[in-house]
Short mmCIF file of C-alpha atoms in Angstrom, two decimals:
data_model
loop_
_atom_site.label_atom_id
_atom_site.label_comp_id
_atom_site.label_asym_id
_atom_site.label_seq_id
_atom_site.Cartn_x
_atom_site.Cartn_y
_atom_site.Cartn_z
CA MET A 88 103.16 86.65 57.81
CA ALA A 89 102.28 89.25 61.54
CA SER A 90 104.67 90.82 63.59
CA GLU A 91 103.56 91.08 67.45
CA GLY A 92 102.44 94.19 68.76
CA LYS A 93 101.21 97.76 67.32
CA THR A 94 102.98 98.50 64.49
CA THR A 95 103.10 102.02 62.94
CA ARG A 96 104.59 103.49 59.46
CA SER A 97 107.59 105.16 61.58
CA ASP A 98 108.41 101.33 62.19
CA LEU A 99 107.65 100.26 58.49
CA PHE A 100 109.56 102.72 56.59
CA ASP A 101 113.35 104.74 56.09
CA THR A 102 113.03 108.20 55.19
CA LEU A 103 116.83 108.64 55.51
CA ASP A 104 116.94 111.44 58.45
CA GLY A 105 113.65 112.86 56.70
CA ASN A 106 115.50 113.28 53.35
CA PHE A 107 113.71 110.96 51.20
CA ILE A 108 110.18 112.82 49.75
CA ALA A 109 108.78 111.21 46.32
CA ARG A 110 105.83 110.81 45.25
CA LEU A 111 104.12 108.24 42.69
CA ARG A 112 104.03 110.21 38.99
CA GLU A 113 102.72 107.91 36.75
CA ILE A 114 101.94 103.64 36.16
CA TYR A 115 103.87 103.13 32.88
CA LEU A 116 102.29 100.25 30.45
CA ASN A 117 104.39 98.53 27.94
CA THR A 118 102.67 95.95 25.89
CA ARG A 119 105.23 93.64 23.70
CA THR A 120 104.20 90.93 21.86
CA THR A 121 105.19 87.00 22.81
CA ALA A 122 108.15 85.17 21.17
CA ASP A 123 105.72 82.73 18.74
CA GLY A 124 103.57 86.15 17.88
CA LYS A 125 100.53 84.49 19.26
CA ALA A 126 99.92 86.72 22.76
CA THR A 127 100.77 89.82 24.22
CA ILE A 128 102.23 90.69 27.92
CA THR A 129 101.67 93.67 29.60
CA PHE A 130 104.42 94.68 31.88
CA ARG A 131 103.01 97.80 34.76
CA THR A 132 105.90 99.75 36.09
CA ALA A 133 105.76 102.93 38.48
CA ARG A 134 107.78 106.40 37.90
CA ILE A 135 108.77 107.90 40.67
CA GLU A 136 109.96 111.39 41.18
CA ALA A 137 112.23 112.02 44.72
CA VAL A 138 114.14 115.62 45.92
CA TYR A 139 117.40 115.12 44.48
CA SER A 140 120.27 115.37 46.83
CA PRO A 141 124.09 113.65 46.51
CA ASP A 142 123.62 111.91 49.60
CA ILE A 143 119.91 110.34 48.78
CA VAL A 144 121.03 109.93 45.05
CA ARG A 145 123.81 107.04 46.82
CA LYS A 146 121.93 105.68 48.75
CA ILE A 147 118.87 104.24 46.45
CA GLU A 148 119.81 101.46 44.08
CA ALA A 149 118.07 98.50 41.91
CA GLY A 150 116.59 95.92 44.57
CA ARG A 151 115.86 98.23 47.57
CA LEU A 152 111.99 98.37 48.54
CA ILE A 153 109.30 101.08 48.27
CA ALA A 154 105.48 101.03 49.72
CA ILE A 155 103.01 103.29 47.75
CA PRO A 156 99.34 103.20 48.67
CA ASN A 157 97.49 101.99 46.51
CA VAL A 158 93.11 101.86 46.33
CA MET A 159 92.45 99.58 49.21
CA SER A 160 94.34 102.60 52.09
CA VAL A 161 91.78 105.63 51.20
CA GLY A 162 90.20 106.44 54.08
CA ALA A 163 92.19 103.84 56.24
CA ASN A 164 95.78 105.46 54.95
CA SER A 165 97.43 101.45 55.87
CA ILE A 166 98.10 99.59 53.20
CA TYR A 167 100.61 100.21 50.62
CA SER A 168 101.24 97.96 47.95
CA ILE A 169 105.26 96.89 47.24
CA TYR A 170 107.36 97.74 44.47
CA GLU A 171 110.90 96.10 43.60
CA VAL A 172 113.52 99.39 42.45
CA ALA A 173 114.41 98.22 38.88
CA ASP A 174 116.43 101.68 38.09
CA VAL A 175 117.73 105.28 39.50
CA TYR A 176 118.79 107.61 37.51
CA PRO A 177 119.32 111.64 38.41
CA MET A 178 117.11 113.88 36.27
CA HIS A 179 117.80 117.44 35.57
CA TYR A 180 115.46 120.56 33.82
CA SER A 181 118.07 121.07 31.09
CA MET A 182 117.83 117.62 30.31
CA LEU A 183 114.87 117.62 28.64
CA THR A 184 115.29 120.20 26.08
CA LEU A 185 118.74 119.39 25.35
CA ASP A 186 119.21 117.14 22.21
CA LYS A 187 121.92 117.05 18.84
CA SER A 188 119.62 119.83 17.01
CA GLN A 189 120.80 122.52 19.08
CA PRO A 190 124.55 124.12 18.78
CA GLY A 191 127.62 122.38 19.95
CA ALA A 192 128.41 125.83 22.24
CA ILE A 193 124.54 125.68 23.83
CA ARG A 194 125.08 122.03 24.82
CA ASN A 195 127.96 122.19 25.99
CA GLU A 196 127.06 125.15 28.18
CA PHE A 197 124.20 123.87 29.44
CA MET A 198 125.69 120.19 29.81
CA THR A 199 128.39 122.13 32.42
CA LEU A 200 125.43 123.62 34.19
CA ILE A 201 124.08 120.27 34.83
CA GLU A 202 127.27 119.06 35.69
CA ASN A 203 127.68 121.60 38.01
CA GLU A 204 124.05 121.53 39.96
CA TRP A 205 124.70 117.67 40.68
CA GLN A 206 126.64 118.84 43.39
CA THR A 207 124.38 121.37 45.01
CA ASN A 208 120.49 120.71 46.03
CA SER A 209 119.28 122.45 43.20
CA LYS A 210 115.73 122.69 42.52
CA SER A 211 116.27 122.09 39.27
CA THR A 212 117.12 118.53 39.81
CA TRP A 213 115.04 115.50 40.98
CA ILE A 214 115.88 111.30 41.45
CA GLU A 215 114.18 109.23 38.53
CA ILE A 216 113.04 106.17 39.76
CA VAL A 217 111.52 103.63 38.00
CA ALA A 218 110.14 100.77 40.03
CA ALA A 219 108.13 96.78 39.22
CA PRO A 220 105.38 95.80 41.16
CA THR A 221 105.72 92.65 43.51
CA GLY A 222 102.67 91.22 43.73
CA TYR A 223 102.33 92.00 47.25
CA ILE A 224 101.02 94.62 50.11
CA VAL A 225 101.86 95.32 53.18
CA VAL A 226 99.18 96.30 55.45
CA LEU A 227 99.53 98.33 59.17
CA ASP A 228 97.63 97.33 62.42
CA ILE A 229 94.20 95.32 61.08
CA ASP A 230 92.11 94.61 64.38
CA GLY A 231 95.45 95.64 66.40
CA SER A 232 96.75 92.28 64.66
CA GLY A 233 100.19 94.09 63.77
CA LEU A 234 102.21 93.95 60.53
CA LYS A 235 101.18 91.86 57.56
CA PHE A 236 102.17 91.10 54.11
CA ILE A 237 99.45 89.46 51.65
CA ARG A 238 99.72 88.55 47.94
CA LYS A 239 97.35 90.78 46.03
CA SER A 240 97.52 93.25 43.18
CA THR A 241 95.78 96.36 43.35
CA SER A 242 96.15 99.76 42.03
CA PRO A 243 98.60 102.92 43.34
CA LEU A 244 97.02 105.82 43.75
CA ILE A 245 99.29 108.36 41.66
CA GLY A 246 100.61 111.86 43.47
CA SER A 247 101.03 109.52 46.51
CA ARG A 248 104.06 109.99 48.51
CA VAL A 249 106.32 106.91 48.09
CA TYR A 250 108.37 104.86 51.05
CA MET A 251 110.58 102.95 51.39
CA LEU A 252 111.03 99.81 53.71
CA ASN A 253 113.83 99.28 56.55
CA LYS A 254 115.65 97.01 57.19
CA GLU A 255 113.95 95.56 59.96
CA THR A 256 110.46 95.20 57.39
CA ILE A 257 112.41 93.96 54.60
CA ARG A 258 113.65 91.37 56.98
CA LYS A 259 110.40 90.21 57.98
CA PHE A 260 108.77 90.02 54.31
CA ILE A 261 111.83 88.56 52.58
CA CYS A 262 113.82 86.73 55.01
CA TYR A 263 113.01 83.47 56.62
CA THR A 264 113.07 82.92 60.43
CA PRO A 265 113.88 79.86 62.16
CA LYS A 266 111.99 77.85 64.67
CA GLY A 267 113.51 76.48 68.14
CA GLU A 268 117.14 75.53 68.17
CA ASP A 269 118.15 75.72 64.20
CA LEU A 270 120.95 77.55 63.79
CA LEU A 271 120.75 81.25 61.05
CA GLU A 272 123.59 80.60 59.67
CA ASN A 273 122.38 77.37 57.94
CA TYR A 274 119.29 79.02 56.30
CA ASP A 275 121.53 82.04 55.25
CA ILE A 276 122.86 81.93 52.05
CA GLY A 277 124.16 85.42 51.22
CA TYR A 278 123.31 89.30 51.55
CA LEU A 279 120.30 91.17 50.36
CA LEU A 280 121.32 93.11 47.43
CA GLY A 281 120.21 96.94 47.24
CA VAL A 282 117.66 97.06 51.09
CA THR A 283 119.75 99.16 53.53
CA GLU A 284 123.36 100.59 54.30
CA GLU A 285 123.63 97.62 56.43
CA GLN A 286 124.15 94.05 54.95
CA VAL A 287 120.94 92.02 55.67
CA PRO A 288 121.75 88.66 55.43
CA PHE A 289 119.27 86.47 53.18
CA THR A 290 117.63 83.28 55.04
CA VAL A 291 115.32 81.27 52.94
CA ASN A 292 113.82 78.55 53.82
CA ILE A 293 115.82 75.96 52.47
CA GLU A 294 112.99 72.58 52.78
CA LYS A 295 110.61 74.61 50.40
CA LEU A 296 112.85 75.93 48.05
CA LEU A 297 114.41 72.39 47.23
CA HIS A 298 110.61 71.14 47.59
CA TYR A 299 109.29 73.16 44.75
CA HIS A 300 112.04 73.03 42.19
CA VAL A 301 114.84 75.73 41.34
CA GLY A 302 116.60 77.34 38.37
CA VAL A 303 119.99 79.10 38.63
CA PHE A 304 121.08 80.43 35.10
CA ALA A 305 123.97 82.53 34.63
CA PHE A 306 126.97 82.93 32.66
CA THR A 307 130.46 81.38 32.79
CA GLY A 308 131.90 82.08 36.04
CA SER A 309 129.12 83.95 37.99
CA GLY A 310 128.96 81.10 40.32
CA LYS A 311 126.06 78.58 39.73
CA SER A 312 127.78 75.55 40.88
CA ASN A 313 129.04 77.34 44.13
CA LEU A 314 125.82 78.76 45.12
CA THR A 315 124.44 74.97 44.44
CA SER A 316 127.45 73.67 46.87
CA LEU A 317 126.33 76.43 49.49
CA VAL A 318 122.85 74.98 49.68
CA LEU A 319 123.78 71.51 49.81
CA ARG A 320 125.95 72.45 52.74
CA LYS A 321 123.09 74.57 54.03
CA SER A 322 120.43 71.50 53.58
CA VAL A 323 123.30 68.82 54.77
CA ASN A 324 123.36 70.70 58.35
CA SER A 325 119.68 71.50 58.69
CA LEU A 326 117.65 68.70 57.01
CA PRO A 327 118.75 64.98 58.27
CA ASN A 328 116.43 63.70 55.61
CA MET A 329 117.55 65.21 52.58
CA LYS A 330 119.74 63.47 49.87
CA PHE A 331 121.64 64.75 46.82
CA VAL A 332 122.24 62.78 43.21
CA ILE A 333 124.28 65.27 41.40
CA PHE A 334 125.06 64.60 37.42
CA ASP A 335 128.35 66.14 37.10
CA ILE A 336 129.46 66.32 33.37
CA SER A 337 131.91 68.94 34.28
CA SER A 338 133.82 67.23 37.41
CA GLU A 339 133.51 70.41 39.31
CA TYR A 340 131.49 68.95 42.38
CA GLY A 341 134.09 66.05 43.41
CA ILE A 342 136.02 69.43 44.98
CA ASN A 343 133.40 72.01 44.95
CA ILE A 344 131.98 69.99 48.03
CA LEU A 345 135.25 67.83 48.87
CA ASP A 346 134.56 68.88 52.86
CA LEU A 347 131.60 67.27 52.91
CA LEU A 348 132.38 64.00 50.76
CA ARG A 349 134.64 63.64 53.73
CA THR A 350 132.57 64.15 56.61
CA VAL A 351 129.02 62.90 55.23
CA PRO A 352 128.36 59.67 54.17
CA SER A 353 128.73 60.04 50.84
CA ARG A 354 129.50 58.57 47.14
CA VAL A 355 131.80 59.61 44.27
CA ILE A 356 130.67 57.62 41.47
CA PHE A 357 133.41 57.39 38.19
CA THR A 358 132.91 54.85 34.91
CA ASP A 359 136.40 53.41 35.20
CA GLU A 360 138.75 52.82 38.35
CA LEU A 361 141.03 55.22 40.06
CA ARG A 362 144.77 54.70 38.46
CA GLY A 363 147.43 53.77 41.23
CA LYS A 364 148.92 51.52 43.23
CA ASP A 365 148.22 52.99 46.34
CA ILE A 366 145.56 55.67 47.83
CA ALA A 367 148.29 58.62 47.04
CA GLU A 368 148.68 57.54 43.26
CA LYS A 369 144.83 57.21 43.63
CA ALA A 370 144.19 60.84 45.17
CA LYS A 371 146.56 62.41 41.86
CA ASP A 372 144.25 60.79 39.73
CA TYR A 373 141.34 61.78 41.56
CA LEU A 374 142.15 65.44 41.61
CA ARG A 375 143.36 65.22 37.54
CA ARG A 376 140.00 64.09 36.89
CA HIS A 377 138.44 67.06 38.34
CA VAL A 378 137.89 70.80 37.30
CA ILE A 379 140.03 73.34 40.31
CA PRO A 380 138.41 76.56 41.18
CA GLU A 381 141.18 79.49 41.07
CA THR A 382 140.64 79.96 44.61
CA LEU A 383 142.36 76.31 45.46
CA GLU A 384 145.07 76.42 42.98
CA ASP A 385 147.50 76.85 45.87
CA VAL A 386 146.51 74.18 48.20
CA ASN A 387 146.85 71.02 46.09
CA ASP A 388 148.75 69.66 49.00
CA ALA A 389 145.60 70.44 51.38
CA LEU A 390 143.19 68.60 48.85
CA LEU A 391 145.37 65.99 48.31
CA GLY A 392 145.03 65.00 52.16
CA SER A 393 141.16 65.55 51.88
CA ILE A 394 141.03 62.94 49.25
CA GLU A 395 142.78 60.60 50.34
CA GLU A 396 141.00 60.17 53.77
CA THR A 397 137.98 60.12 51.25
CA ILE A 398 139.79 57.43 49.75
CA SER A 399 140.63 55.67 52.49
CA GLN A 400 136.79 55.10 53.56
CA ASN A 401 135.62 53.53 50.63
CA LYS A 402 133.40 56.46 49.39
CA ILE A 403 134.86 56.05 45.83
CA LYS A 404 133.18 53.44 43.68
CA LYS A 405 132.83 52.44 40.04
CA VAL A 406 130.16 52.06 38.55
CA PHE A 407 129.09 49.57 35.52
CA ILE A 408 127.07 51.08 32.22
CA GLN A 409 125.65 49.23 29.39
CA SER A 410 126.67 50.53 26.01
CA GLU A 411 123.80 51.42 24.07
CA SER A 412 124.15 48.29 22.27
CA GLU A 413 123.89 46.23 25.30
CA GLN A 414 120.86 48.28 26.70
CA GLY A 415 119.56 47.37 23.12
CA LEU A 416 120.14 43.62 23.49
CA GLN A 417 118.59 43.72 26.90
CA GLY A 418 115.72 45.07 25.37
CA ILE A 419 114.86 41.98 24.18
CA THR A 420 114.63 40.28 27.12
CA SER A 421 112.53 42.47 29.08
CA TYR A 422 108.64 42.48 29.49
CA GLY A 423 108.35 45.30 26.36
CA GLY A 424 110.49 42.72 24.38
CA LEU A 425 108.87 39.64 25.11
CA LEU A 426 105.63 41.81 24.45
CA GLY A 427 107.32 43.05 21.07
CA THR A 428 107.90 39.54 19.87
CA LEU A 429 105.07 38.43 20.28
CA ALA A 430 103.07 41.48 18.85
CA ASP A 431 105.73 40.60 15.38
CA LEU A 432 104.90 37.22 15.41
CA ALA A 433 101.49 38.21 15.39
CA GLY A 434 102.06 40.19 12.38
CA GLU A 435 103.42 37.77 9.57
CA LYS A 436 101.66 37.30 6.57
CA TYR A 437 102.13 33.33 6.66
CA GLY A 438 102.48 32.79 10.09
CA ALA A 439 99.89 29.52 11.61
CA ALA A 440 95.86 31.30 12.12
CA ALA A 441 95.91 28.82 14.95
CA GLN A 442 98.93 30.22 16.33
CA LYS A 443 97.69 34.24 15.60
CA ILE A 444 94.40 33.22 17.75
CA LEU A 445 96.15 32.28 21.34
CA ILE A 446 98.61 35.38 21.04
CA PRO A 447 96.21 38.07 22.22
CA THR A 448 95.15 35.45 25.29
CA VAL A 449 99.14 35.07 26.10
CA ALA A 450 100.19 38.76 26.22
CA GLY A 451 96.75 39.05 28.09
CA MET A 452 98.29 36.94 30.27
CA ILE A 453 101.91 38.58 30.48
CA ARG A 454 100.09 41.87 30.96
CA LYS A 455 98.34 40.90 33.95
CA PHE A 456 101.24 38.85 35.48
CA MET A 457 102.61 42.70 35.45
CA VAL A 458 99.90 44.34 37.25
CA ASP A 459 99.78 41.44 39.56
CA ASN A 460 103.40 42.16 40.57
CA ASN A 461 103.64 46.18 40.18
CA ILE A 462 106.01 45.84 36.97
CA GLU A 463 104.89 49.39 35.65
CA ASP A 464 107.60 49.37 33.00
CA GLU A 465 107.82 47.26 30.11
CA SER A 466 111.96 48.10 29.75
CA THR A 467 111.88 45.63 33.17
CA ALA A 468 114.22 42.79 32.63
CA ILE A 469 112.62 39.52 32.21
CA GLY A 470 113.90 37.12 36.05
CA LYS A 471 113.10 34.20 37.52
CA GLU A 472 109.75 35.49 39.06
CA ILE A 473 108.01 35.05 35.21
CA MET A 474 108.75 30.96 36.13
CA PRO A 475 105.15 30.64 37.04
CA LEU A 476 103.60 32.72 34.35
CA ILE A 477 105.48 30.33 31.35
CA GLU A 478 104.35 27.21 32.85
CA SER A 479 100.92 28.49 32.93
CA VAL A 480 101.24 29.51 29.27
CA GLU A 481 103.01 26.43 28.81
CA ARG A 482 99.74 24.52 29.52
CA LEU A 483 97.53 27.20 26.98
CA LEU A 484 99.71 25.92 24.73
CA ALA A 485 99.78 22.10 25.51
CA ALA A 486 95.55 22.55 25.54
CA ALA A 487 95.94 24.00 22.19
CA LYS A 488 97.65 21.03 20.99
CA LEU A 489 99.70 23.43 18.24
CA ARG A 490 103.20 21.67 16.53
CA GLN A 491 106.10 20.98 18.86
CA ASP A 492 108.46 23.42 16.28
CA ALA A 493 105.72 26.08 17.07
CA ALA A 494 107.27 29.59 16.95
CA LEU A 495 105.21 30.38 19.91
CA ILE A 496 106.27 27.46 21.62
CA SER A 497 109.96 27.84 20.80
CA ILE A 498 109.86 31.54 22.67
CA PHE A 499 108.48 30.38 25.65
CA ASN A 500 111.10 27.54 25.77
CA ASN A 501 113.97 29.72 24.46
CA LEU A 502 113.16 31.80 27.25
CA LYS A 503 113.65 29.46 30.13
CA LEU A 504 116.96 28.43 28.48
CA VAL A 505 117.86 32.00 28.94
CA LEU A 506 116.47 31.90 32.89
CA ASP A 507 117.94 28.55 33.81
CA ASN A 508 121.74 29.90 32.31
CA PRO A 509 122.44 33.59 33.12
CA ALA A 510 125.81 35.00 30.61
CA GLN A 511 127.84 35.52 32.73
CA ARG A 512 129.76 38.67 33.24
CA ASP A 513 131.68 40.32 36.25
CA PHE A 514 129.71 44.38 36.73
CA GLY A 515 131.84 44.84 39.92
CA ASP A 516 130.23 44.69 43.32
CA TYR A 517 128.71 48.47 42.40
CA ASN A 518 125.79 48.66 39.74
CA SER A 519 122.78 50.58 39.00
CA SER A 520 120.67 48.55 40.96
CA ARG A 521 123.33 49.17 43.75
CA LEU A 522 123.23 53.04 43.58
CA VAL A 523 119.18 53.49 43.39
CA ARG A 524 118.90 51.30 46.90
CA GLU A 525 121.56 53.68 48.13
CA ILE A 526 119.56 56.54 47.01
CA MET A 527 116.61 55.22 48.71
CA ASP A 528 118.20 53.87 51.71
CA ASP A 529 116.74 56.19 54.87
CA SER A 530 118.65 54.51 57.37
CA LYS A 531 120.85 56.93 59.03
CA ASP A 532 124.57 55.66 57.74
CA SER A 533 123.33 55.38 54.19
CA PRO A 534 125.05 58.01 51.96
CA ARG A 535 123.48 61.15 51.64
CA ILE A 536 125.39 62.81 48.83
CA PHE A 537 126.08 61.13 45.27
CA VAL A 538 128.13 62.99 42.83
CA ILE A 539 128.02 60.89 39.81
CA ASN A 540 131.00 61.65 37.61
CA LEU A 541 130.22 61.50 33.71
CA PRO A 542 132.10 63.23 31.55
CA GLU A 543 131.00 61.86 28.34
CA ALA A 544 127.30 63.36 27.58
CA ASP A 545 125.46 60.50 26.06
CA THR A 546 126.47 58.59 28.20
CA ALA A 547 125.11 60.90 31.27
CA ARG A 548 121.93 61.47 29.40
CA THR A 549 120.82 57.61 29.11
CA PHE A 550 121.96 56.69 33.33
CA CYS A 551 120.21 59.64 34.33
CA ALA A 552 117.08 58.86 32.52
CA GLU A 553 117.74 54.81 33.97
CA ILE A 554 118.31 56.24 37.86
CA ILE A 555 115.50 57.97 37.90
CA ASN A 556 113.10 56.00 36.12
CA ARG A 557 114.38 53.58 38.83
CA VAL A 558 113.88 55.63 42.01
CA PHE A 559 110.23 56.05 40.41
CA ARG A 560 109.55 52.69 40.52
CA TYR A 561 110.80 52.40 43.77
CA ARG A 562 108.79 54.94 45.73
CA LYS A 563 105.24 54.02 43.78
CA ASN A 564 106.21 50.67 45.00
CA SER A 565 107.25 51.45 48.69
CA PHE A 566 105.41 52.57 51.52
CA THR A 567 107.76 55.61 52.27
CA LEU A 568 108.04 59.24 51.14
CA GLN A 569 111.53 59.13 52.74
CA PRO A 570 114.08 60.13 52.17
CA LYS A 571 113.69 63.57 50.39
CA ILE A 572 115.73 63.58 46.98
CA VAL A 573 117.35 66.32 45.12
CA PHE A 574 118.88 65.63 42.00
CA VAL A 575 121.73 68.24 40.40
CA PHE A 576 121.94 68.51 36.54
CA ASP A 577 124.70 70.72 36.38
CA GLU A 578 125.04 71.65 32.43
CA ALA A 579 121.47 70.48 32.36
CA GLN A 580 121.34 71.76 28.22
CA GLU A 581 122.81 68.67 28.23
CA PHE A 582 119.60 67.13 29.59
CA ILE A 583 116.88 68.65 28.75
CA PRO A 584 117.67 70.54 25.70
CA TYR A 585 114.45 71.84 23.68
CA ASP A 586 115.94 69.69 20.54
CA LYS A 587 115.73 66.22 21.48
CA LYS A 588 117.01 63.55 19.78
CA ARG A 589 117.12 59.46 20.15
CA GLU A 590 120.31 58.90 18.40
CA ASP A 591 121.71 61.03 21.46
CA GLY A 592 120.01 59.82 24.00
CA THR A 593 118.38 63.78 25.10
CA GLU A 594 114.66 62.06 24.08
CA TYR A 595 115.32 59.68 27.24
CA SER A 596 116.84 62.16 29.43
CA SER A 597 115.01 65.26 28.65
CA ARG A 598 111.65 63.11 29.45
CA ALA A 599 112.98 61.52 32.49
CA VAL A 600 113.65 64.61 33.77
CA GLU A 601 110.41 66.47 32.99
CA LYS A 602 108.70 63.46 34.54
CA LEU A 603 110.72 64.51 37.90
CA LEU A 604 109.88 68.12 37.95
CA ARG A 605 105.48 67.54 36.92
CA HIS A 606 105.28 64.46 39.48
CA GLY A 607 107.99 64.38 41.79
CA ARG A 608 107.19 66.29 44.53
CA LYS A 609 104.16 64.12 45.46
CA TYR A 610 106.81 61.30 45.89
CA ASN A 611 109.43 63.80 47.35
CA LEU A 612 111.45 63.42 44.73
CA HIS A 613 112.82 67.45 43.63
CA GLY A 614 114.94 68.54 40.70
CA TRP A 615 117.71 71.62 40.52
CA ILE A 616 118.63 72.99 37.27
CA SER A 617 121.87 74.87 36.51
CA THR A 618 123.13 75.69 33.02
CA GLN A 619 124.02 79.04 31.15
CA ARG A 620 122.13 78.30 28.16
CA ILE A 621 118.76 78.80 29.42
CA ALA A 622 117.54 79.19 25.46
CA HIS A 623 118.37 75.95 24.59
CA LEU A 624 115.98 74.26 27.61
CA ASN A 625 112.90 72.39 27.35
CA THR A 626 110.38 74.79 28.03
CA ASN A 627 107.96 72.17 29.43
CA ALA A 628 110.67 71.41 31.87
CA LEU A 629 111.19 74.98 32.63
CA GLN A 630 107.24 75.82 33.71
CA GLN A 631 107.74 73.36 36.56
CA LEU A 632 110.47 75.51 38.29
CA HIS A 633 108.92 77.72 41.18
CA SER A 634 112.29 80.02 42.24
CA TYR A 635 114.70 80.92 40.33
CA PHE A 636 118.11 82.23 40.79
CA VAL A 637 119.12 84.61 37.53
CA SER A 638 122.73 86.55 37.24
#
């Protein structure tokens, strides 16, 4: 990154009217073992001394960026390592010898002296600054090219003068500058902390932020859902080809982004119908199903009006989700279920030998059929597309002259009966297949936001895994990488826990989400993880996150 024109140190640094005078005293090494005790990690922090004054100590706070000359600047005086202030506290010479071994009267006298000298510019005081490396250096005027930031770790020079970066330099280093006609407000997600006395809007490249997966980790009430909703709004305004699929088991987003749901093509999905005879009653039921933020508790009438408008646009859908038992029964009539049935038949102790000899050949025919028809997932339900294969298998079995009541012949006869007489059940006009088709639809009028309201965690996990796997199959078999899709997992500990179990569905959801985070980027499938319980998450999934927001 570079700025135009010649850049000098006065353009780069903020000296606080010449009153910030500081030097690097030492680089402190702190080594500790990892949680598993198998490795050690070394942290390097800079210890800096600055001249004390009441005005200066108020203007230095955690998060402020400072520059320290490093070994590359010897003889050049134009290359600086960038550090971030981690802690600031005033120091007094008498504090170094003040301890409880001294009599109380003496300690009180010393502390009174220290207290009085905080109000003056006593030469017995200084400012202690602890700073951590950012891993970047700033370079001035290389070949007249101006200011550059380079990702590089170098050793700072002990005793060197330390400088604070000014507002403009910080903006160039951290913030994204939109190009063309893009509005700055579409990339602004708050203000930088501890930068200067003035507020500096924090602008990010939303597309890159989402592309490399994001994690938001904070305590309850810290604003995780608020941040997620804010970035979602910015994305809708600046990235027309981006879609969001939100697995909302806390029932928050149907209200948090109600303004978007009302104005942007979208879907709010429930597992049962809204109750009520008319739109007004259904709107009240919709509101009852959601958590209302405290700031919106006094505007229920306005919320109900927006909900009624959303309902009238036919954006609220009921989706049918199979129970665990129904999913098990469906697995029998899947390609994997058929292969499993053949494997069980081959393993029968008293089965006919002539029949067992044919089973590997039949299984090979099924596998080849799956490859030829791009059926990668064995859980795919068998449909009428398999009829040509069944006819080929029947010709093979007829040539083998098996008995008509042979189990191998019966399997395919029964499979034909099932396909000719599918079970009749009304699943409604909206199901997981249609949901995935809408998610993958890149037409202009297709829904861009999907809020899947699944209050039961077990149901949410199995449905989440099904949707992700279907989207992957769809994307792999298509010839386009559009639209870009971001999957949002609120309360992520419910989907990717460290301790995974088959019986509660966490094994399936964790495997699916981990696959999304590992392999999704190449298919323009991205993840946003939000949780307050980071210690309970799948560490393999956490390793795939690039950007973190931590409270």
